[in-house]
PDB file of C-alpha atoms in Angstrom:
ATOM      1  CA  MET O   1       0.003  -0.008   0.011  1.00 30.00           C
ATOM      2  CA  PRO O   2       1.165   3.600  -0.541  1.00 31.00           C
ATOM      3  CA  PRO O   3       2.880   5.350   2.388  1.00 31.00           C
ATOM      4  CA  ASN O   4      -0.159   7.523   3.217  1.00 32.00           C
ATOM      5  CA  ARG O   5      -2.374   4.528   3.945  1.00 34.00           C
ATOM      6  CA  GLN O   6      -2.347   2.348   7.053  1.00 37.00           C
ATOM      7  CA  THR O   7      -0.832  -1.078   6.474  1.00 40.00           C
ATOM      8  CA  ALA O   8      -1.222  -3.995   8.804  1.00 42.00           C
ATOM      9  CA  LEU O   9       2.338  -4.042  10.133  1.00 50.00           C
ATOM     10  CA  ARG O  10       4.569  -1.373   8.601  1.00 47.00           C
ATOM     11  CA  ARG O  11       4.433   1.558   6.199  1.00 46.00           C
ATOM     12  CA  PRO O  12       6.373   0.791   2.987  1.00 45.00           C
ATOM     13  CA  GLN O  13       8.203   3.382   0.904  1.00 59.00           C
ATOM     14  CA  ALA O  14       8.924   2.583  -2.764  1.00 76.00           C
ATOM     15  CA  GLU O  15       6.468   1.176  -5.299  1.00 77.00           C
ATOM     16  CA  ARG O  16       7.126  -2.002  -7.256  1.00 79.00           C
ATOM     17  CA  ARG O  17       5.956  -2.384 -10.820  1.00 78.00           C
ATOM     18  CA  ILE O  18       3.494  -5.178 -11.548  1.00 80.00           C
ATOM     19  CA  PRO O  19       4.089  -7.013 -14.889  1.00 80.00           C
ATOM     20  CA  ARG O  20       1.301  -6.421 -17.391  1.00 82.00           C
ATOM     21  CA  LEU O  21       0.483  -9.828 -18.789  1.00 85.00           C
ATOM     22  CA  ALA O  22      -2.637 -10.973 -20.620  1.00 85.00           C
ATOM     23  CA  ALA O  23      -1.763 -14.609 -19.953  1.00 91.00           C
ATOM     24  CA  LEU O  24       1.141 -16.781 -18.839  1.00 95.00           C
ATOM     25  CA  PRO O  25       3.381 -18.005 -21.690  1.00 95.00           C
ATOM     26  CA  ARG O  26       3.859 -21.338 -19.894  1.00 96.00           C
ATOM     27  CA  PRO O  27       2.174 -23.084 -16.925  1.00 96.00           C
ATOM     28  CA  VAL O  28       4.751 -21.402 -14.671  1.00 97.00           C
ATOM     29  CA  LEU O  29       6.465 -18.057 -15.151  1.00 97.00           C
ATOM     30  CA  ALA O  30       9.329 -17.064 -12.860  1.00 96.00           C
ATOM     31  CA  ARG O  31      10.230 -13.540 -11.802  1.00 94.00           C
ATOM     32  CA  VAL O  32      13.452 -12.473 -10.076  1.00 94.00           C
ATOM     33  CA  GLU O  33      13.638  -9.179  -8.174  1.00 91.00           C
ATOM     34  CA  ALA O  34      16.110  -7.388  -5.908  1.00 90.00           C
ATOM     35  CA  LEU O  35      13.966  -5.219  -3.670  1.00 87.00           C
ATOM     36  CA  ALA O  36      15.103  -2.074  -1.922  1.00 86.00           C
ATOM     37  CA  PRO O  37      14.019  -1.513   1.683  1.00 83.00           C
ATOM     38  CA  GLY O  38      10.360  -0.573   1.854  1.00 82.00           C
ATOM     39  CA  ALA O  39       9.378  -1.700  -1.653  1.00 87.00           C
ATOM     40  CA  TRP O  40       5.633  -2.158  -2.074  1.00 87.00           C
ATOM     41  CA  SER O  41       3.033  -3.020  -4.667  1.00 89.00           C
ATOM     42  CA  ALA O  42      -0.417  -1.481  -4.784  1.00 88.00           C
ATOM     43  CA  PRO O  43      -3.335  -3.853  -4.143  1.00 91.00           C
ATOM     44  CA  HIS O  44      -3.921  -5.927  -7.284  1.00 92.00           C
ATOM     45  CA  SER O  45      -5.035  -9.359  -8.461  1.00 93.00           C
ATOM     46  CA  HIS O  46      -4.311 -11.562 -11.455  1.00 93.00           C
ATOM     47  CA  PRO O  47      -5.845 -14.654 -13.049  1.00 95.00           C
ATOM     48  CA  TRP O  48      -3.047 -16.960 -11.897  1.00 96.00           C
ATOM     49  CA  GLY O  49      -1.636 -18.038  -8.546  1.00 97.00           C
ATOM     50  CA  GLN O  50       1.590 -16.619  -7.169  1.00 96.00           C
ATOM     51  CA  LEU O  51       4.285 -17.998  -4.897  1.00 97.00           C
ATOM     52  CA  SER O  52       6.221 -15.127  -3.310  1.00 95.00           C
ATOM     53  CA  TYR O  53       9.518 -16.281  -1.840  1.00 94.00           C
ATOM     54  CA  ALA O  54      12.337 -14.172  -0.408  1.00 88.00           C
ATOM     55  CA  ILE O  55      15.668 -15.978  -0.429  1.00 89.00           C
ATOM     56  CA  GLU O  56      16.866 -13.004   1.668  1.00 87.00           C
ATOM     57  CA  GLY O  57      14.779 -10.658   3.792  1.00 87.00           C
ATOM     58  CA  VAL O  58      11.135 -10.832   4.904  1.00 90.00           C
ATOM     59  CA  LEU O  59       8.094 -10.443   2.656  1.00 91.00           C
ATOM     60  CA  GLN O  60       4.688  -9.299   3.821  1.00 91.00           C
ATOM     61  CA  VAL O  61       1.541 -10.001   1.800  1.00 94.00           C
ATOM     62  CA  GLU O  62      -1.694  -8.236   2.761  1.00 92.00           C
ATOM     63  CA  THR O  63      -5.250  -9.156   1.817  1.00 94.00           C
ATOM     64  CA  ALA O  64      -8.617  -7.983   3.080  1.00 90.00           C
ATOM     65  CA  ASP O  65      -8.556 -10.810   5.629  1.00 89.00           C
ATOM     66  CA  GLY O  66      -5.125 -10.365   7.118  1.00 92.00           C
ATOM     67  CA  CYS O  67      -1.356 -10.263   6.756  1.00 93.00           C
ATOM     68  CA  PHE O  68       1.002 -13.089   5.806  1.00 95.00           C
ATOM     69  CA  LEU O  69       4.722 -12.879   6.540  1.00 93.00           C
ATOM     70  CA  ALA O  70       7.455 -14.990   5.000  1.00 91.00           C
ATOM     71  CA  PRO O  71      10.892 -14.959   6.668  1.00 89.00           C
ATOM     72  CA  PRO O  72      13.680 -17.168   5.237  1.00 82.00           C
ATOM     73  CA  GLU O  73      12.621 -20.662   4.190  1.00 87.00           C
ATOM     74  CA  ARG O  74       8.966 -19.612   4.010  1.00 93.00           C
ATOM     75  CA  ALA O  75       6.903 -18.294   1.116  1.00 96.00           C
ATOM     76  CA  VAL O  76       3.421 -16.847   0.670  1.00 97.00           C
ATOM     77  CA  TRP O  77       0.998 -18.554  -1.693  1.00 97.00           C
ATOM     78  CA  VAL O  78      -1.627 -16.218  -3.220  1.00 97.00           C
ATOM     79  CA  PRO O  79      -4.417 -17.955  -5.167  1.00 97.00           C
ATOM     80  CA  ALA O  80      -5.693 -16.633  -8.465  1.00 96.00           C
ATOM     81  CA  ALA O  81      -8.027 -13.615  -8.440  1.00 95.00           C
ATOM     82  CA  LEU O  82      -7.301 -12.663  -4.790  1.00 96.00           C
ATOM     83  CA  ALA O  83      -6.588  -8.956  -4.317  1.00 95.00           C
ATOM     84  CA  HIS O  84      -3.330  -8.487  -2.432  1.00 95.00           C
ATOM     85  CA  SER O  85      -0.368  -6.176  -1.934  1.00 93.00           C
ATOM     86  CA  ILE O  86       3.223  -7.083  -1.165  1.00 91.00           C
ATOM     87  CA  HIS O  87       5.972  -5.220   0.648  1.00 87.00           C
ATOM     88  CA  ASN O  88       9.240  -5.808   2.405  1.00 85.00           C
ATOM     89  CA  ILE O  89      10.614  -3.871   5.373  1.00 73.00           C
ATOM     90  CA  GLY O  90      14.320  -4.296   4.717  1.00 79.00           C
ATOM     91  CA  PRO O  91      16.141  -5.258   1.519  1.00 84.00           C
ATOM     92  CA  ALA O  92      15.006  -8.546   0.007  1.00 87.00           C
ATOM     93  CA  GLN O  93      15.793 -10.904  -2.832  1.00 89.00           C
ATOM     94  CA  MET O  94      12.417 -12.060  -4.120  1.00 92.00           C
ATOM     95  CA  ARG O  95      11.690 -15.068  -6.313  1.00 94.00           C
ATOM     96  CA  SER O  96       8.139 -15.339  -7.613  1.00 95.00           C
ATOM     97  CA  LEU O  97       6.430 -18.188  -9.460  1.00 97.00           C
ATOM     98  CA  TYR O  98       3.282 -17.289 -11.362  1.00 97.00           C
ATOM     99  CA  VAL O  99       1.287 -20.505 -11.622  1.00 98.00           C
ATOM    100  CA  GLN O 100      -1.546 -21.254 -14.011  1.00 96.00           C
ATOM    101  CA  ALA O 101      -4.958 -21.197 -12.308  1.00 95.00           C
ATOM    102  CA  GLY O 102      -6.437 -24.617 -11.740  1.00 93.00           C
ATOM    103  CA  THR O 103      -3.100 -26.361 -11.197  1.00 95.00           C
ATOM    104  CA  PRO O 104      -3.987 -29.408  -9.051  1.00 93.00           C
ATOM    105  CA  GLY O 105      -3.045 -29.640  -5.387  1.00 94.00           C
ATOM    106  CA  LEU O 106      -2.336 -25.998  -4.650  1.00 96.00           C
ATOM    107  CA  PRO O 107      -4.054 -24.172  -1.766  1.00 94.00           C
ATOM    108  CA  ALA O 108      -7.354 -22.411  -2.368  1.00 94.00           C
ATOM    109  CA  GLN O 109      -6.574 -19.814   0.311  1.00 94.00           C
ATOM    110  CA  CYS O 110      -3.726 -17.372   0.868  1.00 96.00           C
ATOM    111  CA  GLN O 111      -1.265 -18.923   3.303  1.00 95.00           C
ATOM    112  CA  VAL O 112       2.361 -19.080   4.319  1.00 96.00           C
ATOM    113  CA  LEU O 113       4.170 -22.262   3.300  1.00 97.00           C
ATOM    114  CA  GLU O 114       7.341 -23.851   4.575  1.00 94.00           C
ATOM    115  CA  ILE O 115      10.020 -24.162   1.881  1.00 95.00           C
ATOM    116  CA  PRO O 116      12.262 -27.179   2.587  1.00 94.00           C
ATOM    117  CA  PRO O 117      15.740 -27.367   0.986  1.00 94.00           C
ATOM    118  CA  LEU O 118      14.630 -29.445  -2.013  1.00 97.00           C
ATOM    119  CA  LEU O 119      11.798 -27.059  -2.898  1.00 97.00           C
ATOM    120  CA  ARG O 120      14.110 -24.074  -2.435  1.00 96.00           C
ATOM    121  CA  GLU O 121      16.578 -25.479  -4.964  1.00 97.00           C
ATOM    122  CA  LEU O 122      13.739 -26.327  -7.366  1.00 98.00           C
ATOM    123  CA  VAL O 123      12.348 -22.805  -7.179  1.00 97.00           C
ATOM    124  CA  LEU O 124      15.800 -21.351  -7.839  1.00 97.00           C
ATOM    125  CA  ALA O 125      16.268 -23.722 -10.795  1.00 98.00           C
ATOM    126  CA  VAL O 126      12.899 -22.753 -12.293  1.00 98.00           C
ATOM    127  CA  CYS O 127      13.809 -19.074 -11.884  1.00 97.00           C
ATOM    128  CA  ALA O 128      16.840 -19.741 -14.090  1.00 97.00           C
ATOM    129  CA  LEU O 129      14.738 -21.152 -16.965  1.00 97.00           C
ATOM    130  CA  PRO O 130      13.920 -19.122 -20.066  1.00 96.00           C
ATOM    131  CA  GLU O 131      10.425 -17.634 -20.227  1.00 95.00           C
ATOM    132  CA  HIS O 132       9.449 -19.979 -23.083  1.00 96.00           C
ATOM    133  CA  TYR O 133      10.963 -23.150 -21.681  1.00 97.00           C
ATOM    134  CA  ASP O 134      10.427 -26.469 -23.430  1.00 97.00           C
ATOM    135  CA  GLU O 135       7.334 -27.968 -21.802  1.00 96.00           C
ATOM    136  CA  ALA O 136       7.963 -31.383 -23.352  1.00 96.00           C
ATOM    137  CA  GLY O 137      11.632 -31.656 -22.374  1.00 97.00           C
ATOM    138  CA  PRO O 138      13.725 -31.638 -19.190  1.00 97.00           C
ATOM    139  CA  GLU O 139      12.707 -28.060 -18.388  1.00 98.00           C
ATOM    140  CA  GLY O 140       9.051 -28.984 -18.404  1.00 97.00           C
ATOM    141  CA  ARG O 141       9.722 -31.987 -16.187  1.00 97.00           C
ATOM    142  CA  LEU O 142      11.624 -29.757 -13.755  1.00 98.00           C
ATOM    143  CA  VAL O 143       8.613 -27.461 -13.535  1.00 98.00           C
ATOM    144  CA  ALA O 144       6.290 -30.426 -13.001  1.00 97.00           C
ATOM    145  CA  VAL O 145       8.413 -31.723 -10.103  1.00 98.00           C
ATOM    146  CA  THR O 146       8.463 -28.229  -8.593  1.00 98.00           C
ATOM    147  CA  LEU O 147       4.656 -28.049  -8.692  1.00 98.00           C
ATOM    148  CA  ASP O 148       4.422 -31.523  -7.136  1.00 97.00           C
ATOM    149  CA  GLN O 149       6.690 -30.435  -4.289  1.00 97.00           C
ATOM    150  CA  LEU O 150       4.831 -27.158  -3.861  1.00 97.00           C
ATOM    151  CA  ALA O 151       1.542 -29.040  -3.527  1.00 97.00           C
ATOM    152  CA  GLN O 152       3.107 -30.954  -0.599  1.00 96.00           C
ATOM    153  CA  ALA O 153       4.485 -27.899   1.205  1.00 96.00           C
ATOM    154  CA  ARG O 154       3.277 -27.569   4.799  1.00 95.00           C
ATOM    155  CA  PRO O 155       1.523 -24.423   6.010  1.00 94.00           C
ATOM    156  CA  ALA O 156       3.252 -22.235   8.599  1.00 92.00           C
ATOM    157  CA  ALA O 157       1.426 -20.142  11.219  1.00 88.00           C
ATOM    158  CA  LEU O 158       2.874 -16.810  10.097  1.00 92.00           C
ATOM    159  CA  ASP O 159      -0.348 -14.985   9.337  1.00 93.00           C
ATOM    160  CA  LEU O 160      -2.247 -12.353  11.266  1.00 94.00           C
ATOM    161  CA  PRO O 161      -6.004 -12.639  10.629  1.00 94.00           C
ATOM    162  CA  LEU O 162      -8.021  -9.434  10.881  1.00 93.00           C
ATOM    163  CA  PRO O 163     -11.582  -9.178  12.213  1.00 95.00           C
ATOM    164  CA  THR O 164     -14.346  -7.692  10.088  1.00 93.00           C
ATOM    165  CA  ASP O 165     -16.097  -5.793  12.894  1.00 95.00           C
ATOM    166  CA  ALA O 166     -15.260  -2.075  12.656  1.00 95.00           C
ATOM    167  CA  ARG O 167     -14.784  -1.731  16.427  1.00 96.00           C
ATOM    168  CA  LEU O 168     -12.316  -4.568  16.515  1.00 96.00           C
ATOM    169  CA  ARG O 169     -10.538  -3.173  13.467  1.00 94.00           C
ATOM    170  CA  ARG O 170      -9.959   0.055  15.396  1.00 94.00           C
ATOM    171  CA  LEU O 171      -8.496  -1.934  18.259  1.00 95.00           C
ATOM    172  CA  CYS O 172      -6.208  -3.852  15.886  1.00 94.00           C
ATOM    173  CA  SER O 173      -5.040  -0.653  14.197  1.00 91.00           C
ATOM    174  CA  ALA O 174      -4.153   0.833  17.569  1.00 93.00           C
ATOM    175  CA  LEU O 175      -2.180  -2.246  18.577  1.00 92.00           C
ATOM    176  CA  GLN O 176      -0.412  -2.345  15.236  1.00 88.00           C
ATOM    177  CA  ALA O 177       0.671   1.254  15.787  1.00 87.00           C
ATOM    178  CA  ASP O 178       1.738   0.559  19.396  1.00 88.00           C
ATOM    179  CA  PRO O 179       2.380  -3.191  19.929  1.00 84.00           C
ATOM    180  CA  ALA O 180       3.865  -2.583  23.399  1.00 82.00           C
ATOM    181  CA  ASN O 181       0.577  -1.069  24.646  1.00 87.00           C
ATOM    182  CA  THR O 182      -0.421  -2.690  27.954  1.00 86.00           C
ATOM    183  CA  ARG O 183      -4.099  -1.733  28.165  1.00 92.00           C
ATOM    184  CA  THR O 184      -6.302  -4.489  29.567  1.00 94.00           C
ATOM    185  CA  TRP O 185      -9.005  -5.988  27.390  1.00 95.00           C
ATOM    186  CA  ALA O 186     -11.607  -4.385  29.644  1.00 95.00           C
ATOM    187  CA  GLN O 187     -10.021  -0.994  28.901  1.00 96.00           C
ATOM    188  CA  TRP O 188      -9.931  -1.772  25.185  1.00 96.00           C
ATOM    189  CA  GLY O 189     -13.548  -2.812  25.319  1.00 95.00           C
ATOM    190  CA  GLU O 190     -14.512   0.478  26.932  1.00 95.00           C
ATOM    191  CA  ALA O 191     -12.524   2.366  24.279  1.00 94.00           C
ATOM    192  CA  VAL O 192     -14.299   0.672  21.363  1.00 95.00           C
ATOM    193  CA  GLY O 193     -17.745   0.283  22.919  1.00 95.00           C
ATOM    194  CA  LEU O 194     -17.820  -3.412  23.913  1.00 96.00           C
ATOM    195  CA  SER O 195     -17.829  -5.256  27.188  1.00 96.00           C
ATOM    196  CA  GLU O 196     -14.705  -7.298  27.844  1.00 96.00           C
ATOM    197  CA  ARG O 197     -16.675 -10.519  27.471  1.00 96.00           C
ATOM    198  CA  SER O 198     -18.231  -9.439  24.160  1.00 96.00           C
ATOM    199  CA  LEU O 199     -14.861  -8.242  22.862  1.00 97.00           C
ATOM    200  CA  VAL O 200     -13.180 -11.563  23.591  1.00 96.00           C
ATOM    201  CA  ARG O 201     -16.032 -13.629  22.175  1.00 97.00           C
ATOM    202  CA  LEU O 202     -16.380 -11.579  18.975  1.00 97.00           C
ATOM    203  CA  PHE O 203     -12.621 -11.372  18.415  1.00 97.00           C
ATOM    204  CA  GLN O 204     -12.164 -15.113  18.659  1.00 97.00           C
ATOM    205  CA  ALA O 205     -15.187 -15.787  16.444  1.00 97.00           C
ATOM    206  CA  GLN O 206     -13.819 -13.541  13.677  1.00 96.00           C
ATOM    207  CA  THR O 207     -10.110 -14.335  13.813  1.00 95.00           C
ATOM    208  CA  GLY O 208      -9.867 -17.787  15.382  1.00 94.00           C
ATOM    209  CA  LEU O 209      -7.540 -16.325  18.034  1.00 95.00           C
ATOM    210  CA  THR O 210      -8.131 -14.872  21.470  1.00 95.00           C
ATOM    211  CA  PRO O 211      -7.193 -11.181  21.740  1.00 95.00           C
ATOM    212  CA  GLY O 212      -4.165 -12.158  23.846  1.00 94.00           C
ATOM    213  CA  ALA O 213      -2.960 -14.711  21.291  1.00 94.00           C
ATOM    214  CA  TRP O 214      -3.513 -12.192  18.465  1.00 95.00           C
ATOM    215  CA  ARG O 215      -1.518  -9.494  20.239  1.00 93.00           C
ATOM    216  CA  ARG O 216       1.289 -11.958  20.969  1.00 93.00           C
ATOM    217  CA  ARG O 217       1.438 -13.043  17.334  1.00 93.00           C
ATOM    218  CA  LEU O 218       1.374  -9.391  16.196  1.00 93.00           C
ATOM    219  CA  ARG O 219       4.369  -8.577  18.379  1.00 92.00           C
ATOM    220  CA  LEU O 220       6.308 -11.589  17.204  1.00 93.00           C
ATOM    221  CA  LEU O 221       5.522 -10.999  13.520  1.00 92.00           C
ATOM    222  CA  LEU O 222       6.630  -7.392  13.914  1.00 88.00           C
ATOM    223  CA  ALA O 223       9.952  -8.728  15.169  1.00 91.00           C
ATOM    224  CA  LEU O 224      10.733 -10.639  11.973  1.00 91.00           C
ATOM    225  CA  GLY O 225      11.818  -7.647   9.906  1.00 87.00           C
ATOM    226  CA  PRO O 226      14.253  -6.205  12.470  1.00 89.00           C
ATOM    227  CA  LEU O 227      15.623  -9.667  13.266  1.00 91.00           C
ATOM    228  CA  ALA O 228      16.226 -10.342   9.572  1.00 86.00           C
ATOM    229  CA  ALA O 229      18.088  -7.016   9.353  1.00 84.00           C
ATOM    230  CA  GLY O 230      20.405  -8.047  12.173  1.00 88.00           C
ATOM    231  CA  THR O 231      18.938  -6.029  15.055  1.00 91.00           C
ATOM    232  CA  LYS O 232      19.900  -7.439  18.428  1.00 93.00           C
ATOM    233  CA  VAL O 233      17.309  -9.637  20.132  1.00 94.00           C
ATOM    234  CA  ALA O 234      17.352  -7.435  23.247  1.00 94.00           C
ATOM    235  CA  ALA O 235      16.414  -4.333  21.252  1.00 93.00           C
ATOM    236  CA  VAL O 236      13.661  -6.175  19.328  1.00 92.00           C
ATOM    237  CA  ALA O 237      12.261  -7.632  22.551  1.00 92.00           C
ATOM    238  CA  ALA O 238      12.026  -4.188  24.164  1.00 90.00           C
ATOM    239  CA  GLU O 239      10.374  -2.646  21.118  1.00 87.00           C
ATOM    240  CA  CYS O 240       7.773  -5.415  21.062  1.00 85.00           C
ATOM    241  CA  GLY O 241       6.893  -4.944  24.719  1.00 84.00           C
ATOM    242  CA  TYR O 242       8.713  -7.901  26.296  1.00 89.00           C
ATOM    243  CA  ALA O 243      10.263  -7.475  29.751  1.00 88.00           C
ATOM    244  CA  SER O 244      13.418  -9.411  28.863  1.00 93.00           C
ATOM    245  CA  PRO O 245      15.129 -11.065  25.879  1.00 94.00           C
ATOM    246  CA  SER O 246      14.580 -14.484  27.474  1.00 95.00           C
ATOM    247  CA  ALA O 247      10.816 -13.886  27.695  1.00 94.00           C
ATOM    248  CA  PHE O 248      10.799 -12.839  24.055  1.00 94.00           C
ATOM    249  CA  ILE O 249      12.796 -15.893  22.938  1.00 95.00           C
ATOM    250  CA  THR O 250      10.502 -18.200  24.902  1.00 95.00           C
ATOM    251  CA  ALA O 251       7.397 -16.682  23.281  1.00 94.00           C
ATOM    252  CA  PHE O 252       9.029 -16.702  19.846  1.00 94.00           C
ATOM    253  CA  SER O 253       9.951 -20.374  20.154  1.00 94.00           C
ATOM    254  CA  ALA O 254       6.476 -21.321  21.413  1.00 93.00           C
ATOM    255  CA  GLU O 255       4.824 -19.489  18.495  1.00 91.00           C
ATOM    256  CA  PHE O 256       7.092 -20.503  15.615  1.00 90.00           C
ATOM    257  CA  GLY O 257       8.872 -23.646  16.840  1.00 89.00           C
ATOM    258  CA  LEU O 258      12.285 -22.033  16.350  1.00 88.00           C
ATOM    259  CA  THR O 259      14.425 -19.545  18.218  1.00 93.00           C
ATOM    260  CA  PRO O 260      15.210 -16.257  16.383  1.00 92.00           C
ATOM    261  CA  THR O 261      18.755 -17.522  15.731  1.00 90.00           C
ATOM    262  CA  GLN O 262      17.469 -20.744  14.212  1.00 89.00           C
ATOM    263  CA  MET O 263      14.899 -18.995  12.020  1.00 87.00           C
ATOM    264  CA  PHE O 264      17.424 -16.599  10.536  1.00 84.00           C
ATOM    265  CA  ALA O 265      20.348 -19.006  10.215  1.00 78.00           C
ATOM    266  CA  ALA O 266      21.823 -19.107   6.721  1.00 66.00           C
ATOM    267  CA  PRO O 267      20.512 -22.045   4.642  1.00 65.00           C
TER     268      PRO O 267
END
C-alpha cells in the first residue's frame, strides 16, 4: 500500500511495478527481483496463482482478511483472483512463481508455506529457466516436479488474521501502531464500545484467536523484519513490549517452533 495509507504491520516506501500480462506464456512463469528496503506493490489481483519467496529478507503480503509474513525458508501462496499487496521492510531478494490457475493440489486460500531445501533449490532452478521453456523436455519436467513439491508444502502459522467488525478493526489498528501497549481488554472494550466478554467472544469468532494470542502473534511478527536485518534480540524484545530477551525468545519459540537464531540462520 502507498505510504499515506495504514498497512497492517509497517508503512512501505517505494512502489514496485507489476508485470502487465494478458496470460502466462507457460504453466509457470518465474520472476526475479532485488527489492530495496520498503518496496511495495499497490493492491492488485491476477488470473493466476503466485508464490512469493524471499531468499533474503522478509516479505509481507496483505489481503482484506489479514497479513501473511514470510521470513527465510517460508513463502506466501496467493491464489488466483485474490486482491493483495506485497511489501518488504528491509532489503530482500524475491523469487516469484506465477502458476496457471487450476493447477492441481495447490491451496485455495492465501497462506504461508514452509520451503524445505529441495523445494528451495527447485524454485531457484525454475527461476533460471527461459520464459518460453520447453514444456515437453527436461525443463518442463523440472517445472512439473516443482509443482508436485509445492503441492506438498506444509503451512506455517505466520499470518495475522483481521476481524471484520469495525470496532475490533480500530483496536487492531491501535495495537499495530503501538504493539507494546499494555491496556487491559476491559479498557480496550470500553474504548471501542464493547464489554470485555463481548470483545473476547467476537474477536475469537472472527479471527480464530483470542485477543491475547492475536496481540502476541502481532508482536512476534513485527519482530521478523528487524531480526532479519540483524537487530539485536534485546532491542527487538524491548520494542515489542517484552520485559526481557529471554521472555521474548520463549514466546518466539512457542509461536514458531524455532528460536530467532534458528529462524534466521543461513541455509
